[in-house]
CSV table of C-alpha atoms in Angstrom, one decimal:
chain,number,residue,atom,x,y,z
K,214,MET,CA,41.8,54.7,109.9
K,215,LEU,CA,43.9,57.3,111.7
K,216,THR,CA,42.1,59.9,113.8
K,217,ARG,CA,42.6,63.6,113.2
K,218,ARG,CA,44.9,63.9,116.3
K,219,ALA,CA,47.0,60.9,115.3
K,220,THR,CA,47.4,62.3,111.7
K,221,ARG,CA,48.5,65.7,113.0
K,222,ALA,CA,51.1,64.1,115.3
K,223,PHE,CA,52.3,61.9,112.4
K,224,ILE,CA,52.9,64.7,110.0
K,225,SER,CA,54.1,67.4,112.5
K,226,PRO,CA,57.8,68.0,112.7
K,227,PRO,CA,59.6,66.9,115.8
K,228,SER,CA,59.5,69.4,118.7
K,229,ASP,CA,63.3,69.4,119.3
K,230,PRO,CA,65.0,69.4,115.9
K,231,THR,CA,68.7,68.9,115.7
K,232,PRO,CA,70.4,72.3,115.2
K,233,GLU,CA,72.2,72.6,111.9
K,234,VAL,CA,76.0,73.2,112.0
K,235,ALA,CA,77.0,76.3,110.0
K,236,VAL,CA,79.7,75.7,107.5
K,237,LYS,CA,82.5,78.3,107.8
K,238,GLY,CA,83.9,79.3,104.5
K,239,ARG,CA,87.4,80.6,103.7
K,240,SER,CA,88.3,83.7,101.8
K,241,LEU,CA,90.6,83.8,98.8
K,242,TRP,CA,93.4,85.3,100.8
K,243,ALA,CA,93.1,82.6,103.6
K,244,ASP,CA,93.1,79.9,100.9
K,245,ALA,CA,96.1,81.5,99.2
K,246,GLY,CA,97.9,81.7,102.5
K,247,ALA,CA,97.3,78.0,103.2
K,248,ARG,CA,98.6,77.0,99.7
K,249,PHE,CA,101.7,79.3,100.2
K,250,ALA,CA,102.4,77.7,103.5
K,251,ARG,CA,102.5,74.3,101.9
K,252,ASN,CA,105.1,75.5,99.4
K,253,ARG,CA,108.4,74.7,101.1
K,254,ALA,CA,110.5,76.6,98.6
K,255,ALA,CA,108.4,79.7,98.9
K,256,VAL,CA,108.4,79.6,102.8
K,257,ALA,CA,112.1,79.1,102.8
K,258,GLY,CA,112.5,82.0,100.4
K,259,ALA,CA,110.3,84.2,102.7
K,260,VAL,CA,112.4,83.3,105.7
K,261,VAL,CA,115.7,84.0,103.9
K,262,LEU,CA,114.3,87.3,102.6
K,263,ALA,CA,113.2,88.3,106.2
K,264,LEU,CA,116.7,87.5,107.4
K,265,LEU,CA,118.3,89.6,104.7
K,266,CYS,CA,116.0,92.5,105.5
K,267,VAL,CA,117.1,92.3,109.2
K,268,PHE,CA,120.7,92.1,107.9
K,269,ALA,CA,120.2,95.2,105.7
K,270,PHE,CA,118.5,97.4,108.2
K,271,LEU,CA,119.9,96.2,111.6
K,272,GLY,CA,123.2,94.6,110.6
K,273,GLY,CA,125.2,97.8,111.0
K,274,LEU,CA,124.3,98.1,114.7
K,275,ILE,CA,126.6,95.2,115.6
K,276,SER,CA,129.6,96.2,113.4
K,277,PRO,CA,132.6,97.8,115.1
K,278,TRP,CA,133.3,99.8,111.9
K,279,ASP,CA,131.1,102.0,109.8
K,280,ASN,CA,131.1,102.2,106.0
K,281,GLU,CA,133.2,105.4,105.7
K,282,THR,CA,136.0,105.0,108.3
K,283,ILE,CA,139.3,104.0,106.8
K,284,ASP,CA,141.5,101.6,108.7
K,285,TRP,CA,144.9,103.2,107.9
K,286,GLY,CA,146.7,100.1,109.1
K,287,MET,CA,145.1,98.1,106.2
K,288,LEU,CA,145.7,100.7,103.5
K,289,GLY,CA,148.2,99.4,100.9
K,290,GLN,CA,148.2,95.9,102.5
K,291,VAL,CA,144.8,94.6,101.5
K,292,SER,CA,146.1,91.5,99.7
K,293,THR,CA,148.2,90.5,102.7
K,294,VAL,CA,146.4,91.4,105.9
K,295,GLY,CA,143.1,92.8,104.7
K,296,GLY,CA,141.1,89.6,104.6
K,297,PRO,CA,138.2,88.5,106.8
K,298,SER,CA,139.3,88.6,110.5
K,299,LEU,CA,137.5,88.5,113.9
K,300,GLU,CA,140.5,90.0,115.6
K,301,THR,CA,140.5,93.3,113.6
K,302,GLY,CA,136.7,93.4,113.5
K,303,HIS,CA,136.6,93.3,109.7
K,304,TRP,CA,134.4,90.3,109.4
K,305,PHE,CA,134.2,90.5,105.6
K,306,GLY,CA,137.7,92.0,105.2
K,307,VAL,CA,138.4,95.5,103.8
K,308,ASP,CA,138.3,97.0,100.3
K,309,GLU,CA,141.2,98.6,98.4
K,310,THR,CA,140.8,101.9,100.4
K,311,GLY,CA,140.8,100.2,103.8
K,312,ARG,CA,137.1,100.5,104.5
K,313,ASP,CA,135.2,97.8,106.3
K,314,LEU,CA,133.5,95.5,103.7
K,315,TYR,CA,130.9,94.2,106.1
K,316,ALA,CA,129.5,97.6,106.8
K,317,ARG,CA,129.6,98.5,103.1
K,318,THR,CA,127.8,95.2,102.2
K,319,VAL,CA,125.1,96.1,104.8
K,320,GLN,CA,124.7,99.5,103.2
K,321,GLY,CA,124.7,98.1,99.7
K,322,THR,CA,122.1,95.5,100.5
K,323,ARG,CA,119.9,98.2,102.1
K,324,ILE,CA,120.1,100.4,99.1
K,325,SER,CA,119.5,97.6,96.6
K,326,LEU,CA,116.5,96.4,98.5
K,327,ALA,CA,115.1,100.0,98.7
K,328,VAL,CA,115.6,100.5,95.0
K,329,GLY,CA,113.9,97.2,94.2
K,330,ILE,CA,111.0,97.7,96.5
K,331,ILE,CA,110.4,101.4,95.8
K,332,GLY,CA,110.9,101.0,92.1
K,333,ALA,CA,108.4,98.1,92.0
K,334,LEU,CA,105.9,100.1,94.0
K,335,VAL,CA,106.2,103.1,91.6
K,336,ALA,CA,105.9,100.8,88.6
K,337,VAL,CA,102.9,98.9,90.0
K,338,GLY,CA,101.1,102.1,91.1
K,339,ILE,CA,101.4,103.8,87.7
K,340,GLY,CA,100.8,100.7,85.7
K,341,THR,CA,97.7,99.6,87.7
K,342,VAL,CA,96.0,103.0,87.4
K,343,TRP,CA,97.0,103.4,83.7
K,344,GLY,CA,95.9,99.9,82.7
K,345,ALA,CA,92.7,100.0,84.7
K,346,VAL,CA,91.6,103.3,83.2
K,347,ALA,CA,92.5,102.3,79.6
K,348,GLY,CA,90.8,98.9,79.9
K,349,TYR,CA,87.6,100.1,81.6
K,350,VAL,CA,87.0,103.3,79.6
K,351,GLY,CA,87.9,101.8,76.3
K,352,SER,CA,87.2,103.4,72.9
K,353,ARG,CA,89.5,106.2,71.9
K,354,VAL,CA,90.9,106.7,75.4
K,355,ASP,CA,92.1,103.1,75.4
K,356,ASN,CA,93.5,103.4,71.9
K,357,VAL,CA,95.5,106.6,72.7
K,358,MET,CA,96.8,105.4,76.1
K,359,MET,CA,98.0,102.0,74.8
K,360,ARG,CA,99.6,103.5,71.7
K,361,LEU,CA,101.5,105.7,74.0
K,362,VAL,CA,102.6,102.7,75.9
K,363,ASP,CA,103.7,101.0,72.7
K,364,VAL,CA,105.8,104.0,71.7
K,365,MET,CA,107.5,104.1,75.1
K,366,ILE,CA,108.2,100.4,75.0
K,367,ALA,CA,110.0,100.9,71.7
K,368,VAL,CA,112.4,103.4,73.3
K,369,PRO,CA,115.4,101.6,75.0
K,370,TYR,CA,114.8,102.0,78.7
K,371,MET,CA,118.5,101.8,79.5
K,372,PHE,CA,119.1,104.8,77.3
K,373,VAL,CA,116.3,106.7,79.1
K,374,LEU,CA,117.7,105.9,82.5
K,375,ILE,CA,121.3,106.8,81.6
K,376,LEU,CA,120.0,110.0,80.1
K,377,LEU,CA,118.2,110.8,83.3
K,378,MET,CA,121.2,110.1,85.4
K,379,VAL,CA,123.5,112.2,83.2
K,380,VAL,CA,121.2,115.2,82.8
K,381,PHE,CA,120.0,115.3,86.4
K,382,GLU,CA,122.0,114.8,89.6
K,383,ARG,CA,123.1,111.2,90.1
K,384,SER,CA,121.4,110.4,93.4
K,385,VAL,CA,119.5,107.6,95.0
K,386,ILE,CA,116.2,109.5,94.7
K,387,MET,CA,116.8,109.9,90.9
K,388,LEU,CA,117.6,106.2,90.7
K,389,PHE,CA,114.3,105.4,92.4
K,390,VAL,CA,112.4,107.7,90.1
K,391,GLY,CA,114.2,106.6,86.9
K,392,VAL,CA,113.8,102.9,87.6
K,393,GLY,CA,110.1,103.2,88.5
K,394,LEU,CA,109.0,105.5,85.7
K,395,ILE,CA,110.3,103.2,83.0
K,396,SER,CA,109.2,99.9,84.5
K,397,TRP,CA,105.4,100.3,84.6
K,398,LEU,CA,104.7,99.7,80.9
K,399,ASP,CA,104.4,95.9,81.1
K,400,MET,CA,102.3,96.3,84.2
K,401,ALA,CA,99.9,98.6,82.4
K,402,ARG,CA,99.4,96.0,79.6
K,403,ILE,CA,98.8,93.2,82.0
K,404,VAL,CA,96.3,95.2,84.1
K,405,ARG,CA,94.4,96.4,80.9
K,406,GLY,CA,94.0,92.8,79.8
K,407,GLN,CA,92.6,91.7,83.1
K,408,THR,CA,90.3,94.8,83.3
K,409,LEU,CA,88.8,93.9,79.9
K,410,THR,CA,87.6,90.6,81.5
K,411,LEU,CA,86.3,92.3,84.6
K,412,LYS,CA,84.3,95.2,83.1
K,413,ASN,CA,81.5,92.9,81.8
K,414,ARG,CA,81.0,91.1,85.1
K,415,GLU,CA,77.7,91.2,87.0
K,416,PHE,CA,78.9,93.3,89.9
K,417,VAL,CA,80.3,96.0,87.6
K,418,GLU,CA,77.0,96.0,85.6
K,419,ALA,CA,75.1,96.3,88.9
K,420,ALA,CA,77.2,99.3,89.9
K,421,ILE,CA,76.6,100.9,86.6
K,422,ALA,CA,72.8,100.3,86.9
K,423,THR,CA,72.7,102.0,90.3
K,424,GLY,CA,74.5,105.1,88.9
K,425,VAL,CA,77.9,104.7,90.4
K,426,ARG,CA,80.5,107.0,88.7
K,427,THR,CA,83.3,105.6,86.6
K,428,PRO,CA,86.2,106.6,88.9
K,429,THR,CA,84.4,104.9,91.9
K,430,ILE,CA,83.8,101.7,89.9
K,431,ILE,CA,87.5,101.6,88.9
K,432,ALA,CA,88.6,102.3,92.5
K,433,ARG,CA,86.1,100.0,94.3
K,434,HIS,CA,85.4,97.2,91.9
K,435,ILE,CA,88.1,96.9,89.3
K,436,VAL,CA,91.3,97.6,91.2
K,437,PRO,CA,90.5,95.4,94.3
K,438,ASN,CA,89.9,92.4,92.0
K,439,LEU,CA,93.3,92.9,90.4
K,440,LEU,CA,95.2,92.7,93.7
K,441,GLY,CA,96.2,89.1,93.2
K,442,ILE,CA,98.0,89.6,89.9
K,443,VAL,CA,99.4,92.9,91.0
K,444,VAL,CA,100.9,91.4,94.1
K,445,VAL,CA,102.5,88.5,92.1
K,446,TYR,CA,103.9,90.9,89.5
K,447,ALA,CA,105.3,93.2,92.2
K,448,THR,CA,107.2,90.3,93.8
K,449,LEU,CA,108.6,89.3,90.4
K,450,LEU,CA,109.4,92.9,89.6
K,451,VAL,CA,111.6,93.5,92.6
K,452,PRO,CA,114.4,91.1,91.4
K,453,SER,CA,114.4,92.7,88.0
K,454,MET,CA,114.6,96.2,89.6
K,455,ILE,CA,117.6,95.0,91.7
K,456,LEU,CA,119.3,93.5,88.6
K,457,PHE,CA,118.7,96.7,86.7
K,458,GLU,CA,120.1,98.9,89.4
K,459,SER,CA,123.1,96.6,89.8
K,460,PHE,CA,123.8,96.8,86.1
K,461,VAL,CA,123.6,100.6,86.2
K,462,SER,CA,125.9,100.8,89.2
K,463,PHE,CA,128.3,98.3,87.5
K,464,LEU,CA,128.6,100.9,84.7
K,465,GLY,CA,129.4,103.6,87.3
K,466,LEU,CA,126.1,105.5,86.7
K,467,GLY,CA,124.3,104.4,89.9
K,468,VAL,CA,124.8,105.5,93.5
K,469,GLN,CA,127.8,107.6,94.2
K,470,GLU,CA,130.4,107.5,96.9
K,471,PRO,CA,130.3,107.3,99.9
K,472,GLN,CA,127.1,105.4,99.3
K,473,THR,CA,127.2,102.1,97.6
K,474,SER,CA,125.0,99.2,96.4
K,475,LEU,CA,125.5,95.6,95.7
K,476,GLY,CA,126.1,96.3,92.0
K,477,ALA,CA,128.8,98.8,92.8
K,478,LEU,CA,130.4,96.5,95.3
K,479,ILE,CA,130.4,93.6,92.8
K,480,ALA,CA,132.0,96.0,90.2
K,481,GLN,CA,134.7,97.0,92.7
K,482,GLY,CA,135.3,93.4,93.6
K,483,ALA,CA,135.6,92.2,90.0
K,484,SER,CA,138.2,94.9,89.3
K,485,GLN,CA,140.3,93.7,92.2
K,486,MET,CA,140.3,90.0,91.4
K,487,ARG,CA,143.7,90.2,89.8
K,488,ASN,CA,145.1,91.5,93.1
K,489,ASP,CA,144.2,88.3,94.9
K,490,VAL,CA,141.4,89.7,97.1
K,491,PRO,CA,138.5,87.4,96.4
K,492,TRP,CA,136.5,88.5,99.5
K,493,MET,CA,135.8,91.8,97.8
K,494,LEU,CA,133.8,90.0,95.2
K,495,GLY,CA,132.7,86.9,97.1
K,496,PHE,CA,130.7,88.4,99.9
K,497,PRO,CA,128.6,91.0,98.0
K,498,LEU,CA,128.0,88.5,95.1
K,499,ALA,CA,126.9,85.8,97.6
K,500,ILE,CA,124.4,88.2,99.2
K,501,PHE,CA,123.2,89.3,95.8
K,502,VAL,CA,122.6,85.8,94.5
K,503,ILE,CA,120.8,84.7,97.8
K,504,LEU,CA,118.6,87.8,97.6
K,505,LEU,CA,117.6,87.2,94.0
K,506,PHE,CA,116.8,83.5,94.6
K,507,ALA,CA,114.7,84.3,97.7
K,508,LEU,CA,112.7,86.9,95.8
K,509,PHE,CA,112.1,84.5,92.9
K,510,PHE,CA,111.0,81.7,95.2
K,511,VAL,CA,108.6,84.0,97.0
K,512,GLY,CA,107.2,85.4,93.8
K,513,ASP,CA,106.8,81.9,92.3
K,514,GLY,CA,105.0,80.8,95.5
K,515,LEU,CA,102.6,83.7,95.5
K,516,ARG,CA,101.8,83.1,91.8
K,517,ASP,CA,100.9,79.5,92.5
K,518,ALA,CA,99.0,80.4,95.7
K,519,LEU,CA,96.9,83.1,94.0
K,520,ASP,CA,96.1,81.1,90.9
K,521,PRO,CA,92.3,80.6,90.8
K,522,LYS,CA,92.8,77.4,88.8
K,523,ASP,CA,94.3,75.7,91.8
K,524,ARG,CA,91.5,76.6,94.2
């Protein structure tokens, strides 16, 4: 039989237990970043997009010509001596009026990127607030807000933008406003659907039970949990904004001279193809296609990285 002292020593824990190693978790954004880094196409698209941004905002610093100066020696001889040349400093050649095409392509890329990014930010901002309020409040407020969205979707957005550009002054600011204000409708419907799935979650019910006001719940609990889908939709919205702006500029209703955009440059280049000046269309079109592919690859990579089913 064991004595009391031996029994106590037998059942007592060891005096120097091995310390437990804490398991360090990863957040959703860290997990998404790791998945994005494993997507080679998305990483390549991000690198190309970064290089295009450097080209758009810093490329003009290395050009010996600006976008408005006319090279009078090239005027009237574009098809013979106006092609790309390192000697004359016209690296992309000149247009039909003797202006440097490289400098104008830099400016066009900058304006197209600005229209896409600012238009997407305006659309995402309005659509997120509208959809979150409609989905969370519900009842008659939801019904009225979403019926208004349905009515606005039924109106041809191209007609609305052309009307805005004709009635008001045709400027870059009006293009930003017009593109953004008519592009938030799909975002509102997507956010509303996601809000309906979030409003009955435990953390929202806990906030309601503690007396948190509705605007605070929407701002602190609903909208932060929508950031994943909002970021993905924003990256996919930027290419559509650029395409939209390019189409409007192709019709002659976009930015006005001396400013330009990729759409306006493509329109000018297409009109000069019969005069045997392929560089006027080739360089802006190449930048435009590369930009769109880079944005699509980045958006597709973010969509896969932020998909909770792949966690």
